[in-house]
Amino acid sequence: MSSLRSHILRKHNEASVEPPQKKQKLNAAEINYENECTDNFNLSTSHDVFPHEAGRNILESVPSTSQYIPPDNFSVSQKSYINFIARIYSYPDISRHRALEIIHNVRDLVRNVLKENNQAISNTLDMELHDIDAQVKNKCITQVETITHDNSSILQDLNTEHLIFNELEKSKNFIRPQSFLLGERPDYRRRKQITEMKMTPVNAQFIPIRFVFQKLFQLPSLLIETLNYVQ
């Protein structure tokens, strides 16, 4: 770089050429300070819309997806699994793609654990109940397999985001994102040594703010508190 600057000064008489500037090192302390000032999750509560205690209690009672209540006919394991899914989707700093990936990984983990437990229990029953009638022993093993299958069925029933959203909508606290068409993009695929072009639709999703306000102001006394504060 210095040789280039010397060439310009010698041949073109460009004395105003500035020397290259070194990259400034980032200050970790300044970065942390920036995050603390701009991170929405670390904002101070001293500027709440409702500064008095009654309004703050109302805001704390706002339901979220993580407070989903499964139907009564669900088993304890099914309720726990759906509540886990709701909790993952309630974190604003986890993207939907990442949330679904976490759910699938946990699903595979639980499924493998149930499968191993089922095999271990079956082997234990087979060894411990060797003096019992074979029909009774097989019945016990079948019951264990049925319980394991029932507990793992919910994992398969909620294996896509569409099915998960259908279940979360039953909580009345979840708003399904709406899709709209942005346009199309060319998608090239090779089939039988021939490249084909197919136009693929490109969609975007959003949650209408009117639905958010509708859910918000349906909470007891929240609309009255808001109007009183504005007035």
PDB file of C-alpha atoms in Angstrom:
ATOM      1  CA  MET A   1       0.000   0.000   0.000  1.00  0.00           C
ATOM      2  CA  SER A   2       2.896   2.342   0.772  1.00  0.00           C
ATOM      3  CA  SER A   3       4.431   1.705  -2.675  1.00  0.00           C
ATOM      4  CA  LEU A   4       1.115   2.641  -4.315  1.00  0.00           C
ATOM      5  CA  ARG A   5       1.004   5.897  -2.365  1.00  0.00           C
ATOM      6  CA  SER A   6       4.593   6.707  -3.391  1.00  0.00           C
ATOM      7  CA  HIS A   7       3.721   6.041  -7.032  1.00  0.00           C
ATOM      8  CA  ILE A   8       0.742   8.412  -6.871  1.00  0.00           C
ATOM      9  CA  LEU A   9       2.797  11.170  -5.245  1.00  0.00           C
ATOM     10  CA  ARG A  10       5.647  10.764  -7.735  1.00  0.00           C
ATOM     11  CA  LYS A  11       3.695  10.376 -10.979  1.00  0.00           C
ATOM     12  CA  HIS A  12       0.459  12.240 -10.350  1.00  0.00           C
ATOM     13  CA  ASN A  13       1.525  14.783  -7.737  1.00  0.00           C
ATOM     14  CA  GLU A  14      -1.445  13.893  -5.545  1.00  0.00           C
ATOM     15  CA  ALA A  15      -0.221  15.092  -2.194  1.00  0.00           C
ATOM     16  CA  SER A  16      -3.691  14.917  -0.710  1.00  0.00           C
ATOM     17  CA  VAL A  17      -3.766  11.130  -0.750  1.00  0.00           C
ATOM     18  CA  GLU A  18      -4.397   9.952   2.790  1.00  0.00           C
ATOM     19  CA  PRO A  19      -2.456   7.029   4.218  1.00  0.00           C
ATOM     20  CA  PRO A  20      -4.435   3.889   4.977  1.00  0.00           C
ATOM     21  CA  GLN A  21      -6.008   3.916   8.396  1.00  0.00           C
ATOM     22  CA  LYS A  22      -5.641   1.057  10.807  1.00  0.00           C
ATOM     23  CA  LYS A  23      -8.744  -0.770  11.914  1.00  0.00           C
ATOM     24  CA  GLN A  24      -9.882   0.327  15.321  1.00  0.00           C
ATOM     25  CA  LYS A  25     -10.217  -2.406  17.894  1.00  0.00           C
ATOM     26  CA  LEU A  26     -13.623  -2.835  19.436  1.00  0.00           C
ATOM     27  CA  ASN A  27     -13.914  -2.090  23.111  1.00  0.00           C
ATOM     28  CA  ALA A  28     -15.701  -4.919  24.883  1.00  0.00           C
ATOM     29  CA  ALA A  29     -16.864  -2.600  27.652  1.00  0.00           C
ATOM     30  CA  GLU A  30     -18.476  -0.233  25.149  1.00  0.00           C
ATOM     31  CA  ILE A  31     -20.191  -3.152  23.396  1.00  0.00           C
ATOM     32  CA  ASN A  32     -21.666  -4.376  26.662  1.00  0.00           C
ATOM     33  CA  TYR A  33     -22.821  -0.859  27.479  1.00  0.00           C
ATOM     34  CA  GLU A  34     -24.491  -0.593  24.067  1.00  0.00           C
ATOM     35  CA  ASN A  35     -26.328  -3.873  24.618  1.00  0.00           C
ATOM     36  CA  GLU A  36     -27.545  -2.793  28.018  1.00  0.00           C
ATOM     37  CA  CYS A  37     -28.865   0.457  26.581  1.00  0.00           C
ATOM     38  CA  THR A  38     -30.584  -0.999  23.525  1.00  0.00           C
ATOM     39  CA  ASP A  39     -31.695  -4.471  24.571  1.00  0.00           C
ATOM     40  CA  ASN A  40     -35.474  -4.449  24.979  1.00  0.00           C
ATOM     41  CA  PHE A  41     -35.303  -7.202  27.537  1.00  0.00           C
ATOM     42  CA  ASN A  42     -33.117  -5.158  29.902  1.00  0.00           C
ATOM     43  CA  LEU A  43     -35.102  -1.935  29.862  1.00  0.00           C
ATOM     44  CA  SER A  44     -35.883  -0.311  33.171  1.00  0.00           C
ATOM     45  CA  THR A  45     -39.456  -0.517  34.422  1.00  0.00           C
ATOM     46  CA  SER A  46     -39.385   3.056  35.721  1.00  0.00           C
ATOM     47  CA  HIS A  47     -41.144   4.253  32.537  1.00  0.00           C
ATOM     48  CA  ASP A  48     -44.019   1.789  32.470  1.00  0.00           C
ATOM     49  CA  VAL A  49     -47.265   2.969  30.942  1.00  0.00           C
ATOM     50  CA  PHE A  50     -48.932   2.169  34.245  1.00  0.00           C
ATOM     51  CA  PRO A  51     -46.635   3.543  36.967  1.00  0.00           C
ATOM     52  CA  HIS A  52     -48.998   2.702  39.813  1.00  0.00           C
ATOM     53  CA  GLU A  53     -49.119  -0.746  41.395  1.00  0.00           C
ATOM     54  CA  ALA A  54     -52.597  -1.676  40.130  1.00  0.00           C
ATOM     55  CA  GLY A  55     -51.644  -1.161  36.511  1.00  0.00           C
ATOM     56  CA  ARG A  56     -48.391  -3.051  36.934  1.00  0.00           C
ATOM     57  CA  ASN A  57     -50.256  -6.024  38.364  1.00  0.00           C
ATOM     58  CA  ILE A  58     -52.545  -6.015  35.333  1.00  0.00           C
ATOM     59  CA  LEU A  59     -49.596  -6.084  32.952  1.00  0.00           C
ATOM     60  CA  GLU A  60     -48.044  -8.974  34.846  1.00  0.00           C
ATOM     61  CA  SER A  61     -51.269 -10.946  34.420  1.00  0.00           C
ATOM     62  CA  VAL A  62     -51.144 -10.802  30.607  1.00  0.00           C
ATOM     63  CA  PRO A  63     -51.398 -14.404  29.384  1.00  0.00           C
ATOM     64  CA  SER A  64     -48.822 -15.807  27.028  1.00  0.00           C
ATOM     65  CA  THR A  65     -48.376 -18.886  24.915  1.00  0.00           C
ATOM     66  CA  SER A  66     -46.283 -20.373  27.718  1.00  0.00           C
ATOM     67  CA  GLN A  67     -49.418 -20.456  29.921  1.00  0.00           C
ATOM     68  CA  TYR A  68     -51.177 -22.880  27.616  1.00  0.00           C
ATOM     69  CA  ILE A  69     -53.608 -25.216  29.411  1.00  0.00           C
ATOM     70  CA  PRO A  70     -53.969 -28.586  27.618  1.00  0.00           C
ATOM     71  CA  PRO A  71     -57.307 -30.448  27.566  1.00  0.00           C
ATOM     72  CA  ASP A  72     -58.217 -32.555  30.588  1.00  0.00           C
ATOM     73  CA  ASN A  73     -58.218 -35.778  28.584  1.00  0.00           C
ATOM     74  CA  PHE A  74     -54.479 -35.446  27.965  1.00  0.00           C
ATOM     75  CA  SER A  75     -52.100 -37.506  30.061  1.00  0.00           C
ATOM     76  CA  VAL A  76     -49.507 -35.921  32.322  1.00  0.00           C
ATOM     77  CA  SER A  77     -46.731 -36.595  29.815  1.00  0.00           C
ATOM     78  CA  GLN A  78     -48.776 -35.105  26.963  1.00  0.00           C
ATOM     79  CA  LYS A  79     -49.505 -31.965  28.987  1.00  0.00           C
ATOM     80  CA  SER A  80     -45.842 -31.634  29.911  1.00  0.00           C
ATOM     81  CA  TYR A  81     -44.720 -31.996  26.301  1.00  0.00           C
ATOM     82  CA  ILE A  82     -47.186 -29.422  24.955  1.00  0.00           C
ATOM     83  CA  ASN A  83     -46.306 -26.993  27.748  1.00  0.00           C
ATOM     84  CA  PHE A  84     -42.651 -27.448  26.824  1.00  0.00           C
ATOM     85  CA  ILE A  85     -43.451 -26.607  23.185  1.00  0.00           C
ATOM     86  CA  ALA A  86     -45.416 -23.538  24.265  1.00  0.00           C
ATOM     87  CA  ARG A  87     -42.527 -22.399  26.452  1.00  0.00           C
ATOM     88  CA  ILE A  88     -40.026 -22.699  23.586  1.00  0.00           C
ATOM     89  CA  TYR A  89     -42.237 -20.657  21.240  1.00  0.00           C
ATOM     90  CA  SER A  90     -42.788 -17.992  23.922  1.00  0.00           C
ATOM     91  CA  TYR A  91     -39.125 -16.900  23.931  1.00  0.00           C
ATOM     92  CA  PRO A  92     -38.814 -13.824  21.671  1.00  0.00           C
ATOM     93  CA  ASP A  93     -35.080 -14.370  21.127  1.00  0.00           C
ATOM     94  CA  ILE A  94     -35.563 -17.838  19.564  1.00  0.00           C
ATOM     95  CA  SER A  95     -36.594 -17.912  15.913  1.00  0.00           C
ATOM     96  CA  ARG A  96     -39.402 -20.185  14.761  1.00  0.00           C
ATOM     97  CA  HIS A  97     -37.001 -22.270  12.706  1.00  0.00           C
ATOM     98  CA  ARG A  98     -34.709 -22.754  15.697  1.00  0.00           C
ATOM     99  CA  ALA A  99     -37.652 -23.470  18.011  1.00  0.00           C
ATOM    100  CA  LEU A 100     -38.912 -26.208  15.696  1.00  0.00           C
ATOM    101  CA  GLU A 101     -35.406 -27.671  15.492  1.00  0.00           C
ATOM    102  CA  ILE A 102     -35.173 -27.788  19.300  1.00  0.00           C
ATOM    103  CA  ILE A 103     -38.597 -29.431  19.525  1.00  0.00           C
ATOM    104  CA  HIS A 104     -37.625 -32.084  16.978  1.00  0.00           C
ATOM    105  CA  ASN A 105     -34.364 -32.837  18.792  1.00  0.00           C
ATOM    106  CA  VAL A 106     -36.162 -33.195  22.118  1.00  0.00           C
ATOM    107  CA  ARG A 107     -38.810 -35.356  20.436  1.00  0.00           C
ATOM    108  CA  ASP A 108     -36.147 -37.737  19.122  1.00  0.00           C
ATOM    109  CA  LEU A 109     -34.445 -37.816  22.513  1.00  0.00           C
ATOM    110  CA  VAL A 110     -37.663 -38.626  24.382  1.00  0.00           C
ATOM    111  CA  ARG A 111     -38.610 -41.235  21.795  1.00  0.00           C
ATOM    112  CA  ASN A 112     -35.254 -43.002  22.178  1.00  0.00           C
ATOM    113  CA  VAL A 113     -35.491 -42.910  25.973  1.00  0.00           C
ATOM    114  CA  LEU A 114     -38.994 -44.385  25.899  1.00  0.00           C
ATOM    115  CA  LYS A 115     -37.858 -47.077  23.491  1.00  0.00           C
ATOM    116  CA  GLU A 116     -34.920 -48.048  25.699  1.00  0.00           C
ATOM    117  CA  ASN A 117     -37.078 -48.007  28.833  1.00  0.00           C
ATOM    118  CA  ASN A 118     -39.648 -50.186  27.127  1.00  0.00           C
ATOM    119  CA  GLN A 119     -36.995 -52.719  26.166  1.00  0.00           C
ATOM    120  CA  ALA A 120     -35.443 -52.671  29.640  1.00  0.00           C
ATOM    121  CA  ILE A 121     -38.790 -53.162  31.386  1.00  0.00           C
ATOM    122  CA  SER A 122     -39.746 -55.967  29.010  1.00  0.00           C
ATOM    123  CA  ASN A 123     -36.444 -57.753  29.657  1.00  0.00           C
ATOM    124  CA  THR A 124     -36.857 -57.309  33.409  1.00  0.00           C
ATOM    125  CA  LEU A 125     -40.370 -58.721  33.358  1.00  0.00           C
ATOM    126  CA  ASP A 126     -39.211 -61.602  31.213  1.00  0.00           C
ATOM    127  CA  MET A 127     -36.496 -62.510  33.719  1.00  0.00           C
ATOM    128  CA  GLU A 128     -38.375 -61.839  36.960  1.00  0.00           C
ATOM    129  CA  LEU A 129     -41.653 -63.442  35.920  1.00  0.00           C
ATOM    130  CA  HIS A 130     -40.218 -66.658  34.542  1.00  0.00           C
ATOM    131  CA  ASP A 131     -42.283 -68.669  37.061  1.00  0.00           C
ATOM    132  CA  ILE A 132     -45.551 -67.028  36.000  1.00  0.00           C
ATOM    133  CA  ASP A 133     -47.776 -68.301  33.253  1.00  0.00           C
ATOM    134  CA  ALA A 134     -46.587 -67.251  29.804  1.00  0.00           C
ATOM    135  CA  GLN A 135     -49.946 -65.724  28.940  1.00  0.00           C
ATOM    136  CA  VAL A 136     -49.901 -63.495  32.025  1.00  0.00           C
ATOM    137  CA  LYS A 137     -46.298 -62.497  31.362  1.00  0.00           C
ATOM    138  CA  ASN A 138     -47.041 -61.587  27.757  1.00  0.00           C
ATOM    139  CA  LYS A 139     -50.023 -59.555  28.909  1.00  0.00           C
ATOM    140  CA  CYS A 140     -47.822 -57.534  31.276  1.00  0.00           C
ATOM    141  CA  ILE A 141     -45.269 -56.902  28.553  1.00  0.00           C
ATOM    142  CA  THR A 142     -48.032 -55.860  26.152  1.00  0.00           C
ATOM    143  CA  GLN A 143     -49.395 -53.387  28.701  1.00  0.00           C
ATOM    144  CA  VAL A 144     -45.953 -51.820  29.098  1.00  0.00           C
ATOM    145  CA  GLU A 145     -45.607 -51.485  25.330  1.00  0.00           C
ATOM    146  CA  THR A 146     -49.078 -49.919  25.109  1.00  0.00           C
ATOM    147  CA  ILE A 147     -48.253 -47.321  27.761  1.00  0.00           C
ATOM    148  CA  THR A 148     -45.003 -46.443  26.006  1.00  0.00           C
ATOM    149  CA  HIS A 149     -46.768 -46.165  22.657  1.00  0.00           C
ATOM    150  CA  ASP A 150     -49.464 -43.887  24.107  1.00  0.00           C
ATOM    151  CA  ASN A 151     -46.869 -41.603  25.679  1.00  0.00           C
ATOM    152  CA  SER A 152     -44.897 -41.335  22.445  1.00  0.00           C
ATOM    153  CA  SER A 153     -47.931 -40.859  20.189  1.00  0.00           C
ATOM    154  CA  ILE A 154     -48.197 -37.168  21.094  1.00  0.00           C
ATOM    155  CA  LEU A 155     -44.635 -36.728  19.798  1.00  0.00           C
ATOM    156  CA  GLN A 156     -45.709 -37.917  16.373  1.00  0.00           C
ATOM    157  CA  ASP A 157     -49.003 -36.016  16.422  1.00  0.00           C
ATOM    158  CA  LEU A 158     -47.130 -32.700  16.831  1.00  0.00           C
ATOM    159  CA  ASN A 159     -44.244 -33.252  14.426  1.00  0.00           C
ATOM    160  CA  THR A 160     -44.925 -30.209  12.207  1.00  0.00           C
ATOM    161  CA  GLU A 161     -45.341 -26.523  12.926  1.00  0.00           C
ATOM    162  CA  HIS A 162     -48.836 -26.571  11.416  1.00  0.00           C
ATOM    163  CA  LEU A 163     -50.003 -29.240  13.879  1.00  0.00           C
ATOM    164  CA  ILE A 164     -48.297 -27.442  16.759  1.00  0.00           C
ATOM    165  CA  PHE A 165     -50.036 -24.161  15.925  1.00  0.00           C
ATOM    166  CA  ASN A 166     -53.377 -25.961  15.682  1.00  0.00           C
ATOM    167  CA  GLU A 167     -52.912 -27.223  19.231  1.00  0.00           C
ATOM    168  CA  LEU A 168     -51.643 -23.904  20.603  1.00  0.00           C
ATOM    169  CA  GLU A 169     -54.632 -22.053  19.141  1.00  0.00           C
ATOM    170  CA  LYS A 170     -56.845 -23.965  21.551  1.00  0.00           C
ATOM    171  CA  SER A 171     -55.282 -22.000  24.413  1.00  0.00           C
ATOM    172  CA  LYS A 172     -56.970 -18.778  23.152  1.00  0.00           C
ATOM    173  CA  ASN A 173     -53.654 -17.014  23.879  1.00  0.00           C
ATOM    174  CA  PHE A 174     -51.907 -17.856  20.613  1.00  0.00           C
ATOM    175  CA  ILE A 175     -52.289 -15.848  17.401  1.00  0.00           C
ATOM    176  CA  ARG A 176     -51.418 -17.755  14.243  1.00  0.00           C
ATOM    177  CA  PRO A 177     -49.270 -15.759  11.787  1.00  0.00           C
ATOM    178  CA  GLN A 178     -50.986 -14.824   8.541  1.00  0.00           C
ATOM    179  CA  SER A 179     -49.288 -15.326   5.181  1.00  0.00           C
ATOM    180  CA  PHE A 180     -49.318 -13.061   2.145  1.00  0.00           C
ATOM    181  CA  LEU A 181     -47.697 -13.429  -1.255  1.00  0.00           C
ATOM    182  CA  LEU A 182     -44.623 -11.292  -1.931  1.00  0.00           C
ATOM    183  CA  GLY A 183     -43.920 -12.568  -5.423  1.00  0.00           C
ATOM    184  CA  GLU A 184     -42.260 -15.441  -7.203  1.00  0.00           C
ATOM    185  CA  ARG A 185     -38.706 -16.567  -7.788  1.00  0.00           C
ATOM    186  CA  PRO A 186     -37.309 -18.904 -10.443  1.00  0.00           C
ATOM    187  CA  ASP A 187     -36.377 -22.332  -9.166  1.00  0.00           C
ATOM    188  CA  TYR A 188     -34.135 -24.421 -11.417  1.00  0.00           C
ATOM    189  CA  ARG A 189     -34.292 -28.187 -11.099  1.00  0.00           C
ATOM    190  CA  ARG A 190     -32.474 -30.822 -13.082  1.00  0.00           C
ATOM    191  CA  ARG A 191     -34.547 -33.824 -14.129  1.00  0.00           C
ATOM    192  CA  LYS A 192     -33.387 -36.513 -16.546  1.00  0.00           C
ATOM    193  CA  GLN A 193     -30.406 -34.381 -17.638  1.00  0.00           C
ATOM    194  CA  ILE A 194     -32.748 -31.498 -18.457  1.00  0.00           C
ATOM    195  CA  THR A 195     -32.791 -28.277 -16.437  1.00  0.00           C
ATOM    196  CA  GLU A 196     -36.318 -27.066 -15.813  1.00  0.00           C
ATOM    197  CA  MET A 197     -37.367 -23.695 -14.454  1.00  0.00           C
ATOM    198  CA  LYS A 198     -40.342 -23.463 -12.148  1.00  0.00           C
ATOM    199  CA  MET A 199     -41.685 -20.314 -10.518  1.00  0.00           C
ATOM    200  CA  THR A 200     -41.897 -20.778  -6.764  1.00  0.00           C
ATOM    201  CA  PRO A 201     -44.116 -18.456  -4.709  1.00  0.00           C
ATOM    202  CA  VAL A 202     -42.397 -16.389  -2.012  1.00  0.00           C
ATOM    203  CA  ASN A 203     -44.546 -15.718   1.044  1.00  0.00           C
ATOM    204  CA  ALA A 204     -44.102 -13.643   4.177  1.00  0.00           C
ATOM    205  CA  GLN A 205     -45.888 -13.953   7.493  1.00  0.00           C
ATOM    206  CA  PHE A 206     -46.993 -11.394  10.049  1.00  0.00           C
ATOM    207  CA  ILE A 207     -49.298 -11.045  13.037  1.00  0.00           C
ATOM    208  CA  PRO A 208     -51.845  -8.227  12.582  1.00  0.00           C
ATOM    209  CA  ILE A 209     -51.498  -5.694  15.373  1.00  0.00           C
ATOM    210  CA  ARG A 210     -55.287  -5.467  15.682  1.00  0.00           C
ATOM    211  CA  PHE A 211     -55.384  -9.073  16.872  1.00  0.00           C
ATOM    212  CA  VAL A 212     -52.719  -8.294  19.466  1.00  0.00           C
ATOM    213  CA  PHE A 213     -54.672  -5.305  20.775  1.00  0.00           C
ATOM    214  CA  GLN A 214     -57.855  -7.354  20.746  1.00  0.00           C
ATOM    215  CA  LYS A 215     -56.276  -9.997  22.964  1.00  0.00           C
ATOM    216  CA  LEU A 216     -54.715  -7.342  25.159  1.00  0.00           C
ATOM    217  CA  PHE A 217     -57.801  -5.255  25.812  1.00  0.00           C
ATOM    218  CA  GLN A 218     -59.945  -8.304  26.456  1.00  0.00           C
ATOM    219  CA  LEU A 219     -58.115  -8.681  29.748  1.00  0.00           C
ATOM    220  CA  PRO A 220     -60.177  -7.591  32.753  1.00  0.00           C
ATOM    221  CA  SER A 221     -59.981  -3.849  33.499  1.00  0.00           C
ATOM    222  CA  LEU A 222     -57.078  -3.246  31.122  1.00  0.00           C
ATOM    223  CA  LEU A 223     -59.086  -1.116  28.677  1.00  0.00           C
ATOM    224  CA  ILE A 224     -60.489   0.994  31.515  1.00  0.00           C
ATOM    225  CA  GLU A 225     -57.030   1.456  33.012  1.00  0.00           C
ATOM    226  CA  THR A 226     -55.655   2.515  29.626  1.00  0.00           C
ATOM    227  CA  LEU A 227     -58.430   5.058  29.008  1.00  0.00           C
ATOM    228  CA  ASN A 228     -58.028   6.476  32.505  1.00  0.00           C
ATOM    229  CA  TYR A 229     -54.303   6.879  31.973  1.00  0.00           C
ATOM    230  CA  VAL A 230     -54.770   8.615  28.586  1.00  0.00           C
ATOM    231  CA  GLN A 231     -57.353  11.006  29.997  1.00  0.00           C
TER     232      GLN A 231
END
